[in-house]
C-alpha atoms as a printed R data frame, in Angstrom:
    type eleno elety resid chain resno       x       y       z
1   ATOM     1    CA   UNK     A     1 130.779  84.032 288.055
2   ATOM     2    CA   UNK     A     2 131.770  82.535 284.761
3   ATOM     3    CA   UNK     A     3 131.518  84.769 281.051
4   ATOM     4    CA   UNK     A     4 129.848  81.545 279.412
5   ATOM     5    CA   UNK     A     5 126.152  81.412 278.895
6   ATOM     6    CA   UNK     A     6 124.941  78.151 278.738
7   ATOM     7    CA   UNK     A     7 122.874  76.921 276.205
8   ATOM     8    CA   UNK     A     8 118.696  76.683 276.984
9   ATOM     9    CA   UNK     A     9 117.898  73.194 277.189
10  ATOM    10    CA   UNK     A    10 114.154  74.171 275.134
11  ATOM    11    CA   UNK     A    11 112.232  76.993 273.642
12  ATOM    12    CA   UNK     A    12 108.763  77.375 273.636
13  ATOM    13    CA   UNK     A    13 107.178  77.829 270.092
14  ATOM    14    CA   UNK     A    14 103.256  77.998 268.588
15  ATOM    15    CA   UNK     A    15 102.308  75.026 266.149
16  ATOM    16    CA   UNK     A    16  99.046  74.147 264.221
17  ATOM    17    CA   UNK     A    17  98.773  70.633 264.267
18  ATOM    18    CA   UNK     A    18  96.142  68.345 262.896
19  ATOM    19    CA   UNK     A    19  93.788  66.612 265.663
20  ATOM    20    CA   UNK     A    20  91.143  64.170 265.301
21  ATOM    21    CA   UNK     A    21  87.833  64.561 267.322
22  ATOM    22    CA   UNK     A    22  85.875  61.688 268.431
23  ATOM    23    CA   UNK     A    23  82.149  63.044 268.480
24  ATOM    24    CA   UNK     A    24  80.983  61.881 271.161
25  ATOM    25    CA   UNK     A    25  76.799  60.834 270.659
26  ATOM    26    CA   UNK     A    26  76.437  59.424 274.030
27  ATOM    27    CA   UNK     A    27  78.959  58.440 277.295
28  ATOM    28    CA   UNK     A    28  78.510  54.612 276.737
29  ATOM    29    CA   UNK     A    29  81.965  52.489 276.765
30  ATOM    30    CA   UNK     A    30  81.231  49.767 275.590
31  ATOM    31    CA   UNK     A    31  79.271  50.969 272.413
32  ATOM    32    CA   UNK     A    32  82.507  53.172 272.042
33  ATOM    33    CA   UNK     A    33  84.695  51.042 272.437
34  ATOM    34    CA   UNK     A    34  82.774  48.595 269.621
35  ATOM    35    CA   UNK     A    35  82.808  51.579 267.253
36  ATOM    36    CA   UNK     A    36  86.649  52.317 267.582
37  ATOM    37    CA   UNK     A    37  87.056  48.460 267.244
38  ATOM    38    CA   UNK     A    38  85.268  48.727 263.895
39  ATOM    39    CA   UNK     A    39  86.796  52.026 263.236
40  ATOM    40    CA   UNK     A    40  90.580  50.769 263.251
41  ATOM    41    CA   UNK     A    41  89.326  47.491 261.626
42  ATOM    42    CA   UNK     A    42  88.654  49.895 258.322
43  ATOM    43    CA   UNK     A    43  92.026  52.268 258.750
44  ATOM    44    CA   UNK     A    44  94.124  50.890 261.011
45  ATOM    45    CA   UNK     A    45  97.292  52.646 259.712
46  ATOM    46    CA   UNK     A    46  95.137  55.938 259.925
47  ATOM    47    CA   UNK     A    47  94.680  55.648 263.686
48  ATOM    48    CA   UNK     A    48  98.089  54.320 264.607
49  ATOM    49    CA   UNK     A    49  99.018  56.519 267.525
50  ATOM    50    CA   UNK     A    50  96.472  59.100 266.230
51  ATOM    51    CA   UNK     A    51  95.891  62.317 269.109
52  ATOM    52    CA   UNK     A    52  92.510  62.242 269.625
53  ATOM    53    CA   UNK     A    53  90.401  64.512 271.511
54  ATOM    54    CA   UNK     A    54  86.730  64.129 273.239
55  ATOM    55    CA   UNK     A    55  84.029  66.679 271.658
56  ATOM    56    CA   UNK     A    56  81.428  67.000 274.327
57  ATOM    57    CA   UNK     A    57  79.486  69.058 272.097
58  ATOM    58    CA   UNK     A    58  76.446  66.707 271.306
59  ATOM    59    CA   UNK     A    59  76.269  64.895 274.710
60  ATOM    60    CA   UNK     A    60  72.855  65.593 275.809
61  ATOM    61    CA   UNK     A    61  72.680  66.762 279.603
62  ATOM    62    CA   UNK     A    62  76.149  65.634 280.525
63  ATOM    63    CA   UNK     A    63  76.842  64.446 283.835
64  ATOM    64    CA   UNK     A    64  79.403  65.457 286.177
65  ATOM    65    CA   UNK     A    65  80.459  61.819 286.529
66  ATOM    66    CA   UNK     A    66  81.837  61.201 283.212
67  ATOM    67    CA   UNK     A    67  84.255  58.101 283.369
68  ATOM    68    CA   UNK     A    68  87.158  60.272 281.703
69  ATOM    69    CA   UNK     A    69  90.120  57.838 283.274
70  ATOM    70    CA   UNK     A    70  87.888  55.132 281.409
71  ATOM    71    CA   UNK     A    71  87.690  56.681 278.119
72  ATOM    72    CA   UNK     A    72  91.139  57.688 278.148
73  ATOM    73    CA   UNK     A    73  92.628  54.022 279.166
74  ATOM    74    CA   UNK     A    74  90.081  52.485 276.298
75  ATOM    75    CA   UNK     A    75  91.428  54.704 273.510
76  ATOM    76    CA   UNK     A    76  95.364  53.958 275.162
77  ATOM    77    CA   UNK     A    77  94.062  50.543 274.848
78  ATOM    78    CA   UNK     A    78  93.414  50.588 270.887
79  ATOM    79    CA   UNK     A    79  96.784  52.519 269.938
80  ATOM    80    CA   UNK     A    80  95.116  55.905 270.146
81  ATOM    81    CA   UNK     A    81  96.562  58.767 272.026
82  ATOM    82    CA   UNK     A    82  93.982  60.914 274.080
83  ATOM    83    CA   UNK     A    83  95.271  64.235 274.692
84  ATOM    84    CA   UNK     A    84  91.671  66.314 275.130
85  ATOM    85    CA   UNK     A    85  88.266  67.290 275.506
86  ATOM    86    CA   UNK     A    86  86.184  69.803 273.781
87  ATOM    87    CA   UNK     A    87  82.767  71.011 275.291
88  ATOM    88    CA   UNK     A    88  81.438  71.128 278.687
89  ATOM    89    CA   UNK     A    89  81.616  73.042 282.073
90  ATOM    90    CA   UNK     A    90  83.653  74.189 284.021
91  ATOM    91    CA   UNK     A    91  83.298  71.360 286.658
92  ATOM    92    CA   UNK     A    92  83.558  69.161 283.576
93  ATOM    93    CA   UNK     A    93  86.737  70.445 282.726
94  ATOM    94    CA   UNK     A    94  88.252  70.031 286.333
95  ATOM    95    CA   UNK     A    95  87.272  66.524 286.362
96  ATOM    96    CA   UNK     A    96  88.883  65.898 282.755
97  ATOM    97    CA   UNK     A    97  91.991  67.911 284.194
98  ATOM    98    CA   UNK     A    98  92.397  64.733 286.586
99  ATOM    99    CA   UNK     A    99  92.288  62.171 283.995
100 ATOM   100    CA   UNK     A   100  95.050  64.190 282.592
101 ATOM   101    CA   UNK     A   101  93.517  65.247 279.294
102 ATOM   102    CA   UNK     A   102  93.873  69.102 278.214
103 ATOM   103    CA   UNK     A   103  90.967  71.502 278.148
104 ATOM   104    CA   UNK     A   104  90.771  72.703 274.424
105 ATOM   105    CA   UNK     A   105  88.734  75.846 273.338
106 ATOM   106    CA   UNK     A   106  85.824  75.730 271.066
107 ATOM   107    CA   UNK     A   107  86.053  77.750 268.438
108 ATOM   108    CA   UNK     A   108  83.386  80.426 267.955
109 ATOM   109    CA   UNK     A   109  80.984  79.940 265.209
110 ATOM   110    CA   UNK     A   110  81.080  83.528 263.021
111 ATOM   111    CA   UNK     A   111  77.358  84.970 262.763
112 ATOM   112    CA   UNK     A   112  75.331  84.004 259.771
113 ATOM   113    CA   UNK     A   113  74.831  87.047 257.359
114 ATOM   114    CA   UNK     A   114  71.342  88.763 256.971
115 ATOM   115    CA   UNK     A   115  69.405  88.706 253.721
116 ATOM   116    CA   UNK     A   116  70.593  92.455 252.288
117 ATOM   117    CA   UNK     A   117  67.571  92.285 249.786
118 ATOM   118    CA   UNK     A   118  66.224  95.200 251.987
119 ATOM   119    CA   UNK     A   119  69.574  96.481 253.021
120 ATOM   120    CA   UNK     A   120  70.425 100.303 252.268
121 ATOM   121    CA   UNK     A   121  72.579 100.705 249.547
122 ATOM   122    CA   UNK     A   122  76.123 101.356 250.557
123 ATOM   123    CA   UNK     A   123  79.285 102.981 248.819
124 ATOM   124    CA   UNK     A   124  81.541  99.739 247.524
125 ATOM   125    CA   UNK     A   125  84.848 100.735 249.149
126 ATOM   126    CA   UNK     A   126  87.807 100.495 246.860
127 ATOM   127    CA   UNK     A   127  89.811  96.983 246.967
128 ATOM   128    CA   UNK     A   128  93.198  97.993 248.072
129 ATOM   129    CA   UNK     A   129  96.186  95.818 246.122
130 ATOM   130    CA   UNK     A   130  97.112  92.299 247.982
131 ATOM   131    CA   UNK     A   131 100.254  91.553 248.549
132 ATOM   132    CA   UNK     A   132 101.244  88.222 246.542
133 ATOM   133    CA   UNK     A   133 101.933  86.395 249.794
134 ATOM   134    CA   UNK     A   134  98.708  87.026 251.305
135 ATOM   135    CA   UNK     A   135  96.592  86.784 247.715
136 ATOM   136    CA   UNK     A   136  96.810  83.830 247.309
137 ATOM   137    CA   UNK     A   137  97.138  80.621 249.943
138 ATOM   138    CA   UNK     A   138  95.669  77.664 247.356
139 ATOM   139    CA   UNK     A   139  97.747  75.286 247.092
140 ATOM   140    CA   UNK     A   140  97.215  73.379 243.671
141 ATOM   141    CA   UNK     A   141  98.830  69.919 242.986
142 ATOM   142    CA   UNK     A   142  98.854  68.284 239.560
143 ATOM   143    CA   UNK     A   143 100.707  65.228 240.090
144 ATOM   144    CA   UNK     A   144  98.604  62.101 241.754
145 ATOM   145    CA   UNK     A   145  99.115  61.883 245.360
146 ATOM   146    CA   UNK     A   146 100.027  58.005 245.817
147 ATOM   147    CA   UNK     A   147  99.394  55.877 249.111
148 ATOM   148    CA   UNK     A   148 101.450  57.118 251.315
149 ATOM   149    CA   UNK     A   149 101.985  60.845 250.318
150 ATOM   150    CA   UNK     A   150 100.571  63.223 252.516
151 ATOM   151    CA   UNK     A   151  99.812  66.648 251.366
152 ATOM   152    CA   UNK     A   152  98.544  69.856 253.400
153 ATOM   153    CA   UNK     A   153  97.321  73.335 252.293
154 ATOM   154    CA   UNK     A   154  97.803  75.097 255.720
155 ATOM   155    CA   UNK     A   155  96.033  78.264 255.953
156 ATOM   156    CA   UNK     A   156  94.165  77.776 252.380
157 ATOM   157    CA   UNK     A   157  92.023  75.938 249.878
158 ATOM   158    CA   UNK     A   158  93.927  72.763 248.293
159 ATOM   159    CA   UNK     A   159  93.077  71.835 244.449
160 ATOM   160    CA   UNK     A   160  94.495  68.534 243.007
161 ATOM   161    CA   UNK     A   161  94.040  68.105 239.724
162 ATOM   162    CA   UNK     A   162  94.900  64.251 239.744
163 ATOM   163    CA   UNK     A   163  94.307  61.252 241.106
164 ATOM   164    CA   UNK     A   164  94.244  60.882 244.963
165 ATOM   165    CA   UNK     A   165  95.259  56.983 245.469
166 ATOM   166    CA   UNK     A   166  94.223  54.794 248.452
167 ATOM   167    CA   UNK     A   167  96.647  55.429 251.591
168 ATOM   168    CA   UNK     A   168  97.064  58.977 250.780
169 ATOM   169    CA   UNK     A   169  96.124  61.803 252.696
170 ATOM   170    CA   UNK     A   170  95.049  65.425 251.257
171 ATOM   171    CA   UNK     A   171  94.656  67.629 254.661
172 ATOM   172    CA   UNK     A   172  93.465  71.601 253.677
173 ATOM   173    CA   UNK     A   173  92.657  74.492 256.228
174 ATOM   174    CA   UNK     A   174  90.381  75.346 253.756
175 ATOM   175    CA   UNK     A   175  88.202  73.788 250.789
176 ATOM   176    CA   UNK     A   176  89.585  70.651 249.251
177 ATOM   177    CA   UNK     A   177  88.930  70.300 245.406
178 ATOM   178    CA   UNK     A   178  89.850  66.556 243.113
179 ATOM   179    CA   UNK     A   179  89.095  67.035 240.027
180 ATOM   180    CA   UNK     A   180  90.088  63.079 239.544
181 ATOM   181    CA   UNK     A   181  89.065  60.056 241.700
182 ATOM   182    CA   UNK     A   182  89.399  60.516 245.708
183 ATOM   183    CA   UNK     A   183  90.368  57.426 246.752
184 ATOM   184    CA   UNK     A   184  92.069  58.069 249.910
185 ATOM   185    CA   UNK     A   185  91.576  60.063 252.638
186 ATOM   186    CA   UNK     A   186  90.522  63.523 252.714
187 ATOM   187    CA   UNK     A   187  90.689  66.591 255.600
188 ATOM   188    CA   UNK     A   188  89.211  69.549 255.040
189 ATOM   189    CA   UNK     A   189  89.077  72.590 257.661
190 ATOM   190    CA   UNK     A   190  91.200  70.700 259.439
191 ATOM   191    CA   UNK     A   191  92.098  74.113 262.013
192 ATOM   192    CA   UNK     A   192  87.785  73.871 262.675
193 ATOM   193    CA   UNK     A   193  86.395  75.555 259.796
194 ATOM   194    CA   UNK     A   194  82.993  73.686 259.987
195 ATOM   195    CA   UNK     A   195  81.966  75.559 256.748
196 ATOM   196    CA   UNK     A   196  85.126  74.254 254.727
197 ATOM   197    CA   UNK     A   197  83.820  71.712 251.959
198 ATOM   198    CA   UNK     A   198  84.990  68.962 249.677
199 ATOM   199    CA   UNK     A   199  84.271  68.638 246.264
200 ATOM   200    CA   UNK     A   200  85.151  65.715 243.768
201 ATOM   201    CA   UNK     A   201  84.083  63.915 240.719
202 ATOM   202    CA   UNK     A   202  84.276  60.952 241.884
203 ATOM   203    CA   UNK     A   203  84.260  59.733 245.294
204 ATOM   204    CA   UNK     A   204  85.558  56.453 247.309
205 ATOM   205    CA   UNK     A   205  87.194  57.812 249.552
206 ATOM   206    CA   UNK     A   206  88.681  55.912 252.679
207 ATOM   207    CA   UNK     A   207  87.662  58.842 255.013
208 ATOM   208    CA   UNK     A   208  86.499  62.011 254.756
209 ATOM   209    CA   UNK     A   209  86.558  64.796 257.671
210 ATOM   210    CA   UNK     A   210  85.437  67.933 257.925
211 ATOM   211    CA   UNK     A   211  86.755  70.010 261.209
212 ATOM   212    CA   UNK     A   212  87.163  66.966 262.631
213 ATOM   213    CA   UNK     A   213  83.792  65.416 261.877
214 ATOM   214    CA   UNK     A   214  84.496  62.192 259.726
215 ATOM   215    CA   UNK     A   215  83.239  59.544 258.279
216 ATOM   216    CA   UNK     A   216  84.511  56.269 256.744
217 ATOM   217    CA   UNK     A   217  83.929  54.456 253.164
218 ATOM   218    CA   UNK     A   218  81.354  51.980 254.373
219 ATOM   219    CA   UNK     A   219  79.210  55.091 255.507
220 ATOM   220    CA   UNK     A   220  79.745  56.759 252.411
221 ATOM   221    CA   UNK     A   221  76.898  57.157 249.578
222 ATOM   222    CA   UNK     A   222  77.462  54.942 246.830
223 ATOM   223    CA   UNK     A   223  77.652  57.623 243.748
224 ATOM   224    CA   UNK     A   224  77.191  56.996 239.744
225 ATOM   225    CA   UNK     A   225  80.142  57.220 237.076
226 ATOM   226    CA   UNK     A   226  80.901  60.544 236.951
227 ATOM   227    CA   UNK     A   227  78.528  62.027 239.302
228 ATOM   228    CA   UNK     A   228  79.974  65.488 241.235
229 ATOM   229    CA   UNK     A   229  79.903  65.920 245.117
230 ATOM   230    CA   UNK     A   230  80.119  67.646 247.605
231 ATOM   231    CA   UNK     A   231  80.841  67.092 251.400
232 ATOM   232    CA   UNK     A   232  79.869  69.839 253.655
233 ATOM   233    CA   UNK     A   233  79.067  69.761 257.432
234 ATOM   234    CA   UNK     A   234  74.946  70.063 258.150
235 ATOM   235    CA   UNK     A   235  73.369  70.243 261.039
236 ATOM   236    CA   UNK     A   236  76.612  68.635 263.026
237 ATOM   237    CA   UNK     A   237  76.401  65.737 260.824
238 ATOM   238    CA   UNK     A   238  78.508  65.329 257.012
239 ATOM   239    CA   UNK     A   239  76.176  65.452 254.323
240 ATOM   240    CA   UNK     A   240  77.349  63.978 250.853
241 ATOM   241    CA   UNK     A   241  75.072  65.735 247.893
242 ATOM   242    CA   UNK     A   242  75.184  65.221 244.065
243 ATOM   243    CA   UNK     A   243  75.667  68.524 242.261
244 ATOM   244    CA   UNK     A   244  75.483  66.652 238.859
């Protein structure tokens, strides 16, 4: 018996990492495999080597066959790296165990609140004093963000009061706010929060994603000088609205 203790060759540790779903509409290859063509075509810096996982979510009646092993060697094909699905049953999930992709959990949507016009009136309890590291989790930026600069409010709202130029990246758990142009891309609720939104005064943007819905600048509205917006998720689809 020797008195040294060797040293552990890992250690298991919990991470929050950003992941990009691909939404699916429908189960057909070749259309996908068109779209991601175009897709890349528009960012392909963006997608280089990009984990990607398969929302099941609004497949319509999804079979049991699903050609996982064909999805996943398509996206391998492209530079993408599948690592997932979202959605579906439990035979689903056994199948997409096979083709080697991880079963990820869907997060629970949180119950939409009742109209209290008829509520009973209720004592307002008294607000307790929040700590300073809990009080606030904005993160607020006031220099541009230039191509190439990545910047990420995790577990919070980000504000940037500046320019965000092409080839940057603004990622927030929470809300994202530009009070300047949004040029380049933009991630909001990027842990699932599908009721996180992004507001700017002036958008043309590269990409813009909500909990992992996205959608690209050729897609987006065209706006007027000036005009303010707002990007929230509707009915499973990102909806770009003038507040002006």
């Amino acid at each position: 018996m020797t008195d040294t203790i060797e040293q552990a060759a890992f250690e298991l540790k919990g991470g929050l990492f950003t992941l990009t779903s691909l939404l699916l509409e429908k189960l057909d290859t070749q259309a996908i495999e068109a779209q991601i063509i175009d897709m890349i075509a528009q960012s392909p810096k963006f997608f280089e080597n990009a984990p990607i996982v398969l929302d099941l979510q609004h497949v319509a009646g999804i079979p049991l066959d699903i050609p996982f092993k064909e999805i996943r060697n398509l996206l391998q094909k492209h530079g993408l790296v599948p690592v997932g699905i979202k959605g579906g049953s439990t035979k689903i999930h056994r199948a997409a165990a096979q083709a080697g992709l991880a079963i990820l959990s869907v997060p629970k949507k949180k119950p939409i609140a009742e109209e209290t016009a008829s509520a009973p009136e209720v004592a307002v309890p008294t607000l307790k004093p929040t700590s300073p590291e809990t009080a606030n989790k904005t993160k607020v930026i006031t220099q541009p963000v230039r191509s190439g600069q990545q910047i990420y409010a995790k577990g919070g709202d980000l504000i940037v009061i500046a320019p965000v130029s092409r080839g940057a990246e603004i990622v927030a758990d929470g809300h994202i706010h530009v009070y300047g142009p949004l040029r380049g891309r933009a991630l909001a609720g990027a842990q699932g929060d599908e009721s996180a939104q992004i507001f700017c005064q002036s958008l043309d943007a590269e990409l813009v994603s909500i909990a992992g819905i996205y959608t690209q600048h050729d897609n987006i509205q065209k706006q007027r000088d000036g005009e303010l917006i707002r990007i929230r998720i509707k009915e499973g689809k990102l909806s770009c609205d003038s507040l002006s």
